[in-house]
Every structure is written in C-alpha cells, then in structure tokens.
Short mmCIF file of C-alpha atoms and ligand atoms in Angstrom, two decimals:
data_model
loop_
_atom_site.label_atom_id
_atom_site.label_comp_id
_atom_site.label_asym_id
_atom_site.label_seq_id
_atom_site.Cartn_x
_atom_site.Cartn_y
_atom_site.Cartn_z
CA MET A 1 11.23 13.41 -24.66
CA ALA A 2 12.28 10.19 -22.91
CA ASP A 3 15.36 12.19 -22.08
CA THR A 4 13.24 14.56 -19.95
CA MET A 5 12.11 11.59 -17.89
CA GLU A 6 15.71 10.53 -17.23
CA LYS A 7 16.52 14.09 -16.19
CA VAL A 8 13.55 14.28 -13.83
CA VAL A 9 14.40 10.90 -12.27
CA SER A 10 18.02 11.96 -11.85
CA LEU A 11 17.06 15.32 -10.30
CA CYS A 12 14.68 13.54 -7.91
CA LYS A 13 17.51 11.35 -6.62
CA ARG A 14 20.21 14.05 -6.67
CA ARG A 15 18.20 16.63 -4.77
CA GLY A 16 16.24 14.43 -2.39
CA PHE A 17 12.75 14.23 -3.91
CA ILE A 18 12.47 10.49 -4.57
CA PHE A 19 14.88 7.63 -3.82
CA PRO A 20 14.71 3.99 -4.98
CA GLY A 21 13.01 1.96 -2.21
CA SER A 22 15.23 -0.21 0.05
CA GLU A 23 18.25 0.84 -1.99
CA ILE A 24 20.92 -0.51 0.38
CA TYR A 25 19.50 -4.01 -0.19
CA GLY A 26 19.72 -3.63 -3.94
CA GLY A 27 16.32 -1.97 -4.14
CA LEU A 28 12.81 -3.42 -4.22
CA ALA A 29 11.54 -3.22 -7.78
CA ASN A 30 9.09 -0.37 -8.32
CA SER A 31 9.05 0.87 -4.76
CA TRP A 32 10.04 4.45 -4.09
CA ASP A 33 10.79 6.51 -0.99
CA TYR A 34 10.01 10.20 -0.83
CA GLY A 35 12.90 12.31 0.50
CA PRO A 36 12.90 15.73 2.21
CA TYR A 37 11.74 17.76 -0.81
CA GLY A 38 9.52 14.96 -2.14
CA VAL A 39 7.47 14.78 1.02
CA GLU A 40 7.02 18.58 1.00
CA LEU A 41 5.88 18.61 -2.63
CA LYS A 42 3.55 15.67 -2.06
CA ASN A 43 2.10 17.34 1.07
CA ASN A 44 1.62 20.59 -0.83
CA ILE A 45 -0.32 18.78 -3.57
CA LYS A 46 -2.51 17.14 -0.94
CA LYS A 47 -3.00 20.48 0.86
CA ALA A 48 -4.01 22.22 -2.38
CA TRP A 49 -6.49 19.42 -3.15
CA TRP A 50 -7.93 19.42 0.38
CA LYS A 51 -8.24 23.21 0.40
CA ALA A 52 -10.06 23.31 -2.95
CA ASN A 53 -12.32 20.34 -2.25
CA VAL A 54 -12.98 20.47 1.51
CA TYR A 55 -12.17 23.89 3.03
CA MET A 56 -13.41 26.02 0.11
CA ARG A 57 -16.77 24.20 -0.12
CA ASN A 58 -19.73 23.90 2.19
CA ASP A 59 -20.88 20.57 0.79
CA ILE A 60 -17.86 18.25 1.17
CA TYR A 61 -16.66 16.56 4.37
CA GLY A 62 -13.21 15.10 4.94
CA MET A 63 -12.64 11.50 6.05
CA ASP A 64 -9.80 9.14 6.91
CA ALA A 65 -11.03 5.54 6.90
CA ALA A 66 -9.09 2.37 7.76
CA ILE A 67 -6.89 0.66 5.15
CA ILE A 68 -7.94 -2.82 6.26
CA MET A 69 -11.72 -3.05 5.99
CA HIS A 70 -14.21 -5.85 6.61
CA PRO A 71 -13.56 -8.42 3.83
CA LYS A 72 -17.24 -8.31 2.84
CA THR A 73 -16.59 -4.75 1.64
CA TRP A 74 -14.65 -6.16 -1.30
CA GLU A 75 -17.33 -8.69 -2.14
CA ALA A 76 -19.92 -5.91 -2.21
CA SER A 77 -17.69 -3.60 -4.24
CA GLY A 78 -17.11 -6.26 -6.87
CA HIS A 79 -13.34 -6.39 -6.32
CA VAL A 80 -13.26 -10.05 -5.25
CA GLU A 81 -15.14 -10.99 -8.40
CA ASN A 82 -13.95 -8.43 -10.92
CA PHE A 83 -10.61 -6.91 -9.94
CA PHE A 84 -8.52 -9.16 -12.14
CA ASP A 85 -5.89 -8.83 -14.78
CA LEU A 86 -5.09 -11.61 -17.20
CA LYS A 87 -1.44 -12.53 -17.01
CA ALA A 88 0.94 -14.95 -18.70
CA ASP A 89 4.30 -16.11 -17.36
CA CYS A 90 7.44 -16.87 -19.32
CA LYS A 91 8.50 -20.47 -18.67
CA GLY A 92 12.13 -19.48 -19.34
CA CYS A 93 12.93 -16.21 -17.54
CA LYS A 94 9.81 -16.39 -15.27
CA LYS A 95 8.82 -12.79 -16.07
CA ARG A 96 5.11 -12.03 -15.81
CA PHE A 97 3.19 -10.07 -18.45
CA LYS A 98 -0.28 -8.58 -18.76
CA ALA A 99 -2.12 -10.49 -21.48
CA ALA A 100 -3.42 -7.15 -22.82
CA ASP A 101 0.17 -5.99 -23.39
CA LEU A 102 1.08 -9.19 -25.24
CA LYS A 103 -1.84 -8.97 -27.72
CA ASP A 104 -0.79 -11.32 -30.59
CA ILE A 105 2.73 -11.93 -29.28
CA LYS A 106 3.18 -15.65 -28.59
CA LYS A 107 6.76 -15.63 -27.23
CA CYS A 108 8.28 -13.85 -24.22
CA PRO A 109 9.13 -10.27 -25.29
CA GLU A 110 12.19 -10.34 -23.00
CA CYS A 111 13.91 -13.67 -23.79
CA GLY A 112 11.82 -15.27 -26.56
CA GLY A 113 10.87 -18.14 -24.22
CA GLU A 114 7.58 -20.05 -24.18
CA LEU A 115 4.63 -18.38 -22.43
CA THR A 116 2.04 -20.06 -20.19
CA GLU A 117 -1.66 -19.76 -21.00
CA ALA A 118 -3.08 -16.43 -19.77
CA ARG A 119 -4.51 -16.83 -16.24
CA GLN A 120 -6.64 -14.60 -14.04
CA PHE A 121 -4.82 -12.77 -11.29
CA ASN A 122 -6.56 -10.75 -8.56
CA LEU A 123 -4.83 -7.42 -7.94
CA MET A 124 -5.72 -7.15 -4.26
CA PHE A 125 -3.01 -7.76 -1.66
CA LYS A 126 -4.17 -10.44 0.78
CA THR A 127 -3.30 -10.55 4.45
CA HIS A 128 -4.65 -12.06 7.68
CA THR A 129 -5.92 -10.33 10.79
CA GLY A 130 -4.94 -11.94 14.10
CA PRO A 131 -2.65 -14.90 14.76
CA ILE A 132 -4.42 -17.60 12.75
CA GLU A 133 -3.94 -17.65 9.01
CA ASP A 134 -7.08 -19.29 7.70
CA ALA A 135 -10.08 -18.33 5.60
CA SER A 136 -11.85 -16.75 8.59
CA SER A 137 -9.04 -14.23 9.11
CA LEU A 138 -8.54 -13.31 5.44
CA ALA A 139 -8.37 -9.57 4.82
CA TYR A 140 -7.22 -7.25 2.04
CA LEU A 141 -5.23 -4.04 1.83
CA ARG A 142 -7.66 -1.61 0.20
CA PRO A 143 -7.16 -1.19 -3.55
CA GLU A 144 -9.00 2.18 -3.45
CA THR A 145 -10.00 4.60 -0.71
CA ALA A 146 -13.52 4.97 -2.12
CA GLN A 147 -15.12 2.09 -0.22
CA GLY A 148 -14.19 3.64 3.15
CA MET A 149 -16.48 6.53 2.25
CA PHE A 150 -19.42 4.44 1.00
CA VAL A 151 -19.51 2.34 4.17
CA ASN A 152 -19.65 5.52 6.28
CA PHE A 153 -22.51 7.07 4.32
CA SER A 154 -25.07 6.69 7.12
CA ASN A 155 -22.56 7.81 9.79
CA ILE A 156 -22.17 11.08 7.89
CA LEU A 157 -25.95 11.47 7.50
CA ASP A 158 -26.44 10.88 11.23
CA SER A 159 -23.58 13.07 12.44
CA ARG A 160 -23.59 15.99 9.98
CA HIS A 161 -27.16 15.92 8.59
CA PRO A 162 -26.20 17.03 5.06
CA LYS A 163 -28.79 17.52 2.31
CA LEU A 164 -28.13 16.30 -1.24
CA PRO A 165 -25.96 17.02 -3.09
CA PHE A 166 -22.96 16.56 -0.80
CA GLY A 167 -19.65 14.76 -0.89
CA LEU A 168 -16.93 13.02 1.07
CA ALA A 169 -13.23 13.47 0.42
CA GLN A 170 -10.34 11.28 1.43
CA ILE A 171 -6.60 11.03 0.80
CA GLY A 172 -4.75 7.84 1.62
CA LYS A 173 -2.69 4.86 0.60
CA SER A 174 -4.05 2.16 -1.68
CA PHE A 175 -2.42 -1.09 -2.72
CA ARG A 176 -2.61 -3.11 -5.94
CA ASN A 177 -0.46 -6.04 -6.89
CA GLU A 178 0.13 -4.60 -10.35
CA ILE A 179 1.56 -7.01 -12.92
CA THR A 180 3.32 -4.33 -14.89
CA PRO A 181 4.35 -1.48 -12.63
CA GLY A 182 6.71 1.06 -14.12
CA ASN A 183 7.45 4.52 -15.48
CA PHE A 184 9.01 5.62 -12.19
CA THR A 185 6.21 6.47 -9.72
CA PHE A 186 3.47 6.34 -12.38
CA ARG A 187 2.36 2.78 -11.68
CA THR A 188 3.40 1.23 -8.39
CA ARG A 189 1.99 -1.37 -6.01
CA GLU A 190 1.64 1.06 -3.13
CA PHE A 191 0.37 4.55 -3.93
CA GLU A 192 -1.77 7.36 -2.60
CA GLN A 193 -5.17 8.39 -3.90
CA MET A 194 -7.20 11.60 -3.54
CA GLU A 195 -10.85 10.67 -3.98
CA ILE A 196 -14.18 12.44 -3.74
CA GLU A 197 -17.50 10.61 -3.58
CA TYR A 198 -20.18 13.14 -4.43
CA PHE A 199 -23.76 12.02 -3.71
CA CYS A 200 -26.59 13.55 -5.75
CA ARG A 201 -30.15 12.97 -6.95
CA PRO A 202 -30.26 10.48 -9.84
CA GLU A 203 -31.85 13.03 -12.19
CA GLU A 204 -29.04 15.53 -11.51
CA SER A 205 -26.13 13.13 -11.99
CA ASP A 206 -25.30 13.96 -15.64
CA LYS A 207 -24.99 17.67 -14.86
CA VAL A 208 -23.04 17.06 -11.63
CA TYR A 209 -20.66 14.80 -13.55
CA GLN A 210 -20.00 17.54 -16.14
CA ASP A 211 -19.51 20.13 -13.39
CA TRP A 212 -16.87 17.92 -11.77
CA VAL A 213 -14.98 17.52 -15.04
CA GLU A 214 -14.80 21.33 -15.24
CA ALA A 215 -13.88 21.72 -11.57
CA ARG A 216 -11.03 19.26 -11.83
CA LYS A 217 -9.74 20.92 -14.99
CA SER A 218 -9.60 24.29 -13.19
CA TRP A 219 -7.73 22.74 -10.27
CA TYR A 220 -4.84 21.52 -12.42
CA LEU A 221 -4.69 24.76 -14.44
CA ASP A 222 -4.89 26.98 -11.34
CA LEU A 223 -1.84 25.16 -10.00
CA GLY A 224 0.07 26.12 -13.11
CA MET A 225 -0.10 22.94 -15.20
CA LYS A 226 0.51 23.86 -18.85
CA PRO A 227 -2.83 23.69 -20.72
CA GLU A 228 -1.19 21.99 -23.72
CA ASN A 229 -0.08 19.11 -21.47
CA ILE A 230 -3.51 18.18 -20.11
CA ARG A 231 -6.53 16.73 -21.90
CA PHE A 232 -9.84 15.06 -21.09
CA ARG A 233 -10.80 11.76 -22.67
CA LYS A 234 -14.25 10.20 -22.44
CA HIS A 235 -14.29 6.42 -22.02
CA SER A 236 -15.98 4.35 -24.70
CA LYS A 237 -18.69 1.93 -23.48
CA ASP A 238 -16.37 -1.12 -23.55
CA GLU A 239 -13.73 0.63 -21.44
CA LEU A 240 -16.05 1.43 -18.52
CA ALA A 241 -15.50 -0.24 -15.13
CA HIS A 242 -18.24 -2.62 -13.99
CA TYR A 243 -19.81 0.09 -11.79
CA ALA A 244 -19.64 3.09 -14.12
CA LYS A 245 -22.19 4.66 -16.45
CA ALA A 246 -19.68 7.24 -17.75
CA CYS A 247 -16.06 8.15 -17.11
CA THR A 248 -13.70 10.89 -18.26
CA ASP A 249 -9.97 10.46 -17.80
CA VAL A 250 -7.79 13.45 -17.07
CA GLU A 251 -4.66 12.69 -19.09
CA TYR A 252 -1.22 14.27 -18.88
CA ASN A 253 1.30 14.40 -21.67
CA PHE A 254 4.06 12.56 -19.80
CA PRO A 255 7.50 12.30 -21.48
CA TRP A 256 6.48 8.79 -22.70
CA GLY A 257 3.03 9.91 -23.97
CA TRP A 258 -0.52 10.71 -22.83
CA SER A 259 -1.46 8.75 -19.69
CA GLU A 260 -4.16 8.82 -17.01
CA LEU A 261 -3.79 11.18 -14.07
CA GLU A 262 -7.29 10.95 -12.71
CA GLY A 263 -10.66 9.41 -13.57
CA ILE A 264 -14.01 11.16 -13.08
CA ALA A 265 -16.72 8.49 -13.02
CA ASN A 266 -20.48 8.39 -12.76
CA ARG A 267 -20.87 5.34 -10.48
CA THR A 268 -24.69 5.56 -10.41
CA ASP A 269 -26.29 3.95 -7.32
CA PHE A 270 -24.15 0.81 -7.68
CA ASP A 271 -22.13 1.21 -4.48
CA LEU A 272 -24.84 2.17 -2.00
CA LYS A 273 -27.13 -0.56 -3.35
CA GLN A 274 -24.40 -3.18 -3.11
CA HIS A 275 -23.42 -2.22 0.45
CA SER A 276 -27.08 -2.16 1.49
CA SER A 277 -27.59 -5.61 0.14
CA PHE A 278 -24.37 -7.11 1.59
CA SER A 279 -24.62 -5.42 5.00
CA GLY A 280 -28.39 -5.59 5.47
CA GLN A 281 -28.36 -1.86 6.39
CA ASP A 282 -30.67 0.51 4.57
CA LEU A 283 -28.35 3.07 2.95
CA ARG A 284 -31.11 5.01 1.19
CA TYR A 285 -31.37 8.77 1.65
CA PHE A 286 -34.61 10.13 3.11
CA ASP A 287 -36.04 13.18 1.35
CA GLU A 288 -37.93 15.06 4.07
CA VAL A 289 -39.91 17.22 1.64
CA LYS A 290 -41.10 14.44 -0.66
CA LYS A 291 -41.17 11.91 2.19
CA GLU A 292 -39.44 9.28 0.07
CA ARG A 293 -36.34 7.12 0.32
CA PHE A 294 -33.96 6.50 -2.59
CA PHE A 295 -30.34 5.62 -3.38
CA PRO A 296 -28.36 8.71 -4.36
CA HIS A 297 -26.09 8.46 -7.40
CA ILE A 298 -22.36 9.01 -7.01
CA ILE A 299 -19.94 11.08 -9.06
CA GLU A 300 -16.34 10.20 -8.26
CA PRO A 301 -13.28 12.29 -9.15
CA SER A 302 -10.42 9.92 -8.28
CA GLY A 303 -6.78 10.87 -8.73
CA GLY A 304 -3.38 9.57 -7.73
CA VAL A 305 -1.10 11.73 -5.58
CA ASP A 306 2.11 10.14 -6.88
CA ARG A 307 1.06 10.49 -10.52
CA CYS A 308 -0.02 14.04 -9.91
CA MET A 309 3.36 14.86 -8.38
CA LEU A 310 5.20 13.24 -11.28
CA ALA A 311 3.12 15.28 -13.75
CA PHE A 312 3.84 18.53 -11.89
CA LEU A 313 7.56 17.67 -11.77
CA ALA A 314 7.71 16.93 -15.51
CA ASP A 315 5.66 20.06 -16.24
CA ALA A 316 7.89 22.30 -14.12
CA TYR A 317 11.25 20.93 -15.29
CA HIS A 318 13.02 23.63 -17.26
CA GLU A 319 16.52 24.12 -18.63
CA GLU A 320 18.03 27.35 -19.92
CA LEU A 321 21.43 28.65 -20.88
CA VAL A 322 22.83 31.28 -18.53
CA LYS A 323 26.30 32.57 -19.42
CA ASP A 324 27.20 29.33 -21.26
CA ASP A 325 26.04 27.29 -18.31
CA THR A 326 22.84 25.21 -18.16
CA ARG A 327 20.53 26.37 -15.41
CA VAL A 328 18.02 23.72 -14.31
CA VAL A 329 14.99 25.20 -12.62
CA LEU A 330 11.78 23.67 -11.35
CA ARG A 331 9.15 26.25 -12.18
CA LEU A 332 6.64 24.91 -9.67
CA ASN A 333 3.64 27.00 -8.65
CA LYS A 334 4.31 28.92 -5.41
CA ASP A 335 1.79 26.82 -3.49
CA LEU A 336 3.53 23.61 -4.58
CA ALA A 337 7.19 24.65 -4.27
CA PRO A 338 8.70 22.59 -1.42
CA ASN A 339 10.84 25.50 -0.25
CA LYS A 340 9.57 29.05 -0.29
CA VAL A 341 12.79 30.81 0.68
CA ALA A 342 16.48 30.05 1.29
CA VAL A 343 18.63 32.36 3.39
CA LEU A 344 22.26 32.29 2.31
CA PRO A 345 25.26 34.09 3.84
CA LEU A 346 27.66 35.37 1.18
CA LEU A 347 30.65 34.71 3.44
CA LYS A 348 30.34 31.87 5.87
CA ASN A 349 33.52 32.76 7.76
CA ARG A 350 32.11 36.15 8.88
CA ALA A 351 30.34 35.51 12.18
CA GLU A 352 28.20 38.71 11.98
CA ILE A 353 26.90 37.77 8.52
CA VAL A 354 26.16 34.18 9.53
CA GLY A 355 24.49 35.44 12.72
CA ILE A 356 22.11 37.75 10.83
CA ALA A 357 21.32 35.07 8.22
CA LYS A 358 20.58 32.37 10.81
CA LYS A 359 18.42 34.73 12.88
CA LEU A 360 16.50 35.80 9.79
CA ALA A 361 15.93 32.19 8.66
CA LEU A 362 14.64 31.25 12.10
CA ASP A 363 12.23 34.17 12.07
CA LEU A 364 10.98 33.37 8.53
CA LYS A 365 10.39 29.73 9.48
CA LYS A 366 7.54 30.87 11.75
CA ASP A 367 5.53 31.92 8.69
CA MET A 368 6.80 29.95 5.70
CA VAL A 369 9.02 27.02 4.76
CA ALA A 370 12.50 28.54 4.89
CA VAL A 371 15.98 27.03 5.01
CA TYR A 372 19.42 28.30 5.92
CA ASP A 373 22.29 27.01 3.80
CA ASP A 374 26.01 27.83 3.83
CA THR A 375 27.42 24.57 2.48
CA ALA A 376 28.79 25.94 -0.83
CA ASN A 377 29.64 29.14 -2.65
CA ILE A 378 26.77 31.46 -3.59
CA GLY A 379 26.68 30.40 -7.26
CA LYS A 380 26.27 26.73 -6.31
CA LEU A 381 23.73 27.55 -3.62
CA TYR A 382 21.58 29.46 -6.13
CA ARG A 383 21.73 26.56 -8.60
CA ARG A 384 20.73 24.04 -5.93
CA GLN A 385 17.77 26.14 -4.85
CA ASP A 386 16.69 26.62 -8.50
CA GLU A 387 16.76 22.86 -9.01
CA VAL A 388 14.31 22.28 -6.16
CA GLY A 389 12.08 25.19 -7.15
CA THR A 390 12.73 27.54 -4.18
CA MET A 391 10.78 30.72 -4.90
CA PHE A 392 13.26 33.22 -3.37
CA CYS A 393 16.88 33.30 -2.22
CA VAL A 394 17.84 35.93 0.35
CA THR A 395 21.54 36.78 0.61
CA ILE A 396 23.21 38.52 3.51
CA ASP A 397 26.50 40.17 2.53
CA VAL A 398 29.06 42.65 3.94
CA GLN A 399 26.92 45.58 2.86
CA SER A 400 24.01 44.17 4.89
CA LEU A 401 26.05 44.94 8.03
CA GLU A 402 26.01 48.61 7.04
CA ASP A 403 22.64 49.22 5.39
CA LYS A 404 20.58 46.46 7.13
CA GLN A 405 19.34 45.28 3.74
CA ALA A 406 19.41 41.87 2.05
CA THR A 407 19.42 40.86 -1.60
CA VAL A 408 16.28 39.00 -2.65
CA ARG A 409 16.61 36.95 -5.83
CA SER A 410 13.55 35.60 -7.64
CA ARG A 411 13.72 32.03 -8.97
CA ASP A 412 11.86 32.75 -12.19
CA THR A 413 13.37 36.06 -13.31
CA MET A 414 16.69 35.84 -11.46
CA GLY A 415 16.05 39.56 -10.85
CA GLN A 416 17.52 40.93 -7.61
CA GLU A 417 16.22 43.58 -5.22
CA ARG A 418 17.63 45.07 -2.02
CA ILE A 419 15.05 44.95 0.76
CA ASN A 420 15.24 46.17 4.36
CA ILE A 421 15.73 43.12 6.59
CA ASP A 422 13.04 44.44 8.95
CA ASN A 423 10.49 44.50 6.10
CA LEU A 424 11.63 41.31 4.45
CA LYS A 425 9.13 38.90 5.98
CA GLN A 426 6.16 41.06 4.99
CA TYR A 427 7.64 41.48 1.50
CA LEU A 428 7.89 37.68 1.06
CA ILE A 429 4.43 37.04 2.54
CA GLU A 430 2.94 39.43 -0.06
CA LYS A 431 4.85 37.76 -2.90
CA LEU A 432 3.82 34.27 -1.81
CA LYS A 433 0.10 35.13 -1.39
N1 LIG T 1 -12.07 4.56 -6.95
C1 LIG T 1 -11.81 4.56 -8.35
C2 LIG T 1 -10.45 4.18 -8.68
O1 LIG T 1 -9.68 3.74 -7.84
P1 LIG T 1 -8.75 4.03 -10.66
O2 LIG T 1 -8.83 4.65 -12.05
O3 LIG T 1 -8.47 2.59 -10.56
O4 LIG T 1 -10.14 4.42 -9.98
C3 LIG T 1 -7.80 6.22 -9.65
O5 LIG T 1 -7.68 4.84 -9.82
C4 LIG T 1 -6.43 6.89 -9.75
O6 LIG T 1 -5.53 6.29 -8.83
C5 LIG T 1 -5.76 6.77 -11.11
O7 LIG T 1 -6.23 7.76 -12.02
C6 LIG T 1 -4.31 6.96 -10.75
O8 LIG T 1 -4.00 8.34 -10.65
C7 LIG T 1 -4.21 6.33 -9.38
N2 LIG T 1 -3.68 4.96 -9.49
C8 LIG T 1 -4.36 3.84 -9.76
N3 LIG T 1 -3.53 2.77 -9.79
C9 LIG T 1 -2.28 3.25 -9.54
C10 LIG T 1 -1.00 2.64 -9.43
N4 LIG T 1 -0.82 1.34 -9.55
N5 LIG T 1 0.07 3.45 -9.18
C11 LIG T 1 -0.09 4.78 -9.01
N6 LIG T 1 -1.29 5.40 -9.10
C12 LIG T 1 -2.38 4.66 -9.36
#
C-alpha cells in the first residue's frame, strides 16, 4: 500500500499536479506547490464544496475573511492559551518530536541521542503588523478560518437578516507551525480549509449535528469516493477539543492507514460567548417571536482542501494491463477531473488536420476545460491524458477531412465512437452533465 503513495507522489510530479516547494533551492521541507493540473483539481474540489454548501442551499452564506485578524481573536478563541503541542528536541541531531509520538521512548528515534524535557510549543505563526516589532504589533496568521466567521456573526445578521438555523461557509488558507508535518500534503504548515459554521437553537443542536454528519458523507460519496475507503469515527470524551461537546471525524483509508479528512464538531455556544465577552459586543441572537435573546449553538463541518485532494487522488489512482503494457488512469469523477477533453491531431504534419483540431479545441474551450496537444504520437498522448484523468480524447485524422467526423475515446472504457464534428460539443456537454 505504501507503494501506492509513492506512485501517486511520482505521478503528481511527473504530470504537473504537485511539485516540491522551492525545489531549485533544495526544497523547503514539507512545502508543496500546486502545478497546472493540481490547481485545477483543487479548484474543482472547492467548487464542488461551494456548490453543495452555498449555492444549493438557502440557509448558508459565503464569506472570505482576512488571514491576519485582531490578536484578541486568538485570546477569545482559546488558541493563545490552548493551541499547544508538547515537543522534545534531540540534543544530538537537533530534530524535534511531538511528545505524544515519543510515548515511552527516551532516546532520539533518529540518532539515539539524548532528548530534552518535553516543552510546550504554540502552533500559531507569529508576525508583526507595521514597522515596529514589539508586543503592541504582535499578530498571528490564522490557524483556522472559523474565527473569521464568528467575528462577523452580527454583520451577517444586520446585512442578510437570516433566521435560525443558518450557516456561514468559507474556504481559505490556514497556518500551523506543525512539529511533525509529513505524508506528502497530508500535514503541512500552510494549508487550505473548507469550513462551515452552522448556527442553530441549542435544543436542536444534537439533531443538526447528526444531519451534518450525513450531509458530509453524501458529499464525498456523490463525488465518487469509494465507500470502503471512508468511515466516520466519533471522538471519545478525552479526545475532544476544549470547545467541543461532540465531534465525528471523517476518516479516509490513505495508503498509510486511516487518517482524518474532516472533523464535524458541536462547538456549543463557546465561540459566540467568548467573542462577546472579549469584544464587549452582544453577539446574542434575538428571537422576534419569543422576544428573547440567546447564544446560538454552532455545528462545524471543517475539512482540509489539500487532504481532500490527496484522498481523491489516492482513491482514483488505478493501474491495469492493456496489451502487456501498464495503463495508469486517474478515475476521477467528471466534476473533479482537471481536464474534460483533449483534442489530438493524428498527424501533426498535415496542416488541414492540425487546423481542424486547433479550431475545435478553441471552440470547446468556451464551454469546458479543453486542451490541444500534438507533442507526441497518439499512443503516448492517450496515456498522458489517462494519467491526469481527462474524461475524453477527441482525435482528428485523415478520414475526418472526408466525413467531417472525429473519434471520441472515453477514459474509463477506452471505447471509441465517431461523432460529427458539428455535433461534438453538444455530445460532450451531455456526457459531462
Ligand atoms: N475549525 C476547526 C478546525 O480547524 P481541525 O480538526 O484542527 O479543526 C480541520 O482542522 C481540518 O483541517 C482537518 O480535518 C484537516 O483536514 C485540515 N488540517 C488541519 N491541520 C492541517 C495541516 N497541518 N495540514 C493539512 N490539513 C490540515
């Protein structure tokens, strides 16, 4: 299984999904850059999430809050006080370890050297706003997008006048100075989150929480994730974060084992109460029927974009033998596939064929992500498109000059059909619906 991970990492580099960060300088450990196909796949995941959670609902509003927030935010949220990991350093090789990973190990697992006592280490990245670097200018890069939504609660009430239950949704970068990043893009110091903060009446929160667990399950399955690779794990009491009454992790069976993709937490009224008390603003909701004010409870489905993408890549990676040759194909769902169609001329030295293919690609681009490629022979071009999960390849050949038809090849079945070039766009639009 670890082998699958190596293959996915290698495909990501080879085909332009994910590159090692700052590679020409020898790389920056655990930083990754998304290449041409990577950014498309990541955007498609975000689009699918936004569509399901914002556009398809009447009760959720989108947001995009600032990364650097007022430092009091992080006092109110509990991050200044609680967002710590215990770490120990090796006095020999200077490597740093999470105390939880060391358990009863007393020596450095890497070099056998002596370890320091475990010390507390805050995971927030510190910075300063303005030219003077002192305590008054201290600021943090947000370690979660959630707080940007809590602090805008009354702005949403005043501008959109929603009634409970309703939610806010946000996608954006978060930063954590992780002690043990690793497993490719699974745990990094800079990553993207997709978070929903769903506000409801306290007495409804248990049901709303369960409904969100179901909704999130459907989202992953609807996008083609294999049901045997996803599971839901309820946190035990001692695992819960300081703000949570309950939490269910969505776990994916990654090549190295089951690991968290997303957490769905019942945060109670912790956040709105804390921000009310630290800001001095009354963040209670006013019930016009009962004429009473109260703090809504919050259910939070919070997932990572990078982890989600890695899970979909591992899930879609497929190898099969075709005529004694290994065909690698990414069987991504059509909504996630970075490329929908590739237009390929069978003979690149025939100007009429190239002309038709280029014109067709340009026309298709108006309605779907389409590429034109003539940089190799047709066999190689098909393989390359399979490896990046392109849904259809369209080939223009000598016969196309006569019958005005093109060959359409499906990624999944490798079946081929001749389709009139004039009808081709409509044909593809139907298939990609
Ligand atoms: N607002 C709640 C919150 O941030 P979390 O469980 O700490 O909860 C939510 O993070 C999700 O963000 C995780 O399930 C994971 O997908 C992603 N995530 C967290 N830390 C990450 C990291 N260092 N690298 C990549 N993704 C991360």
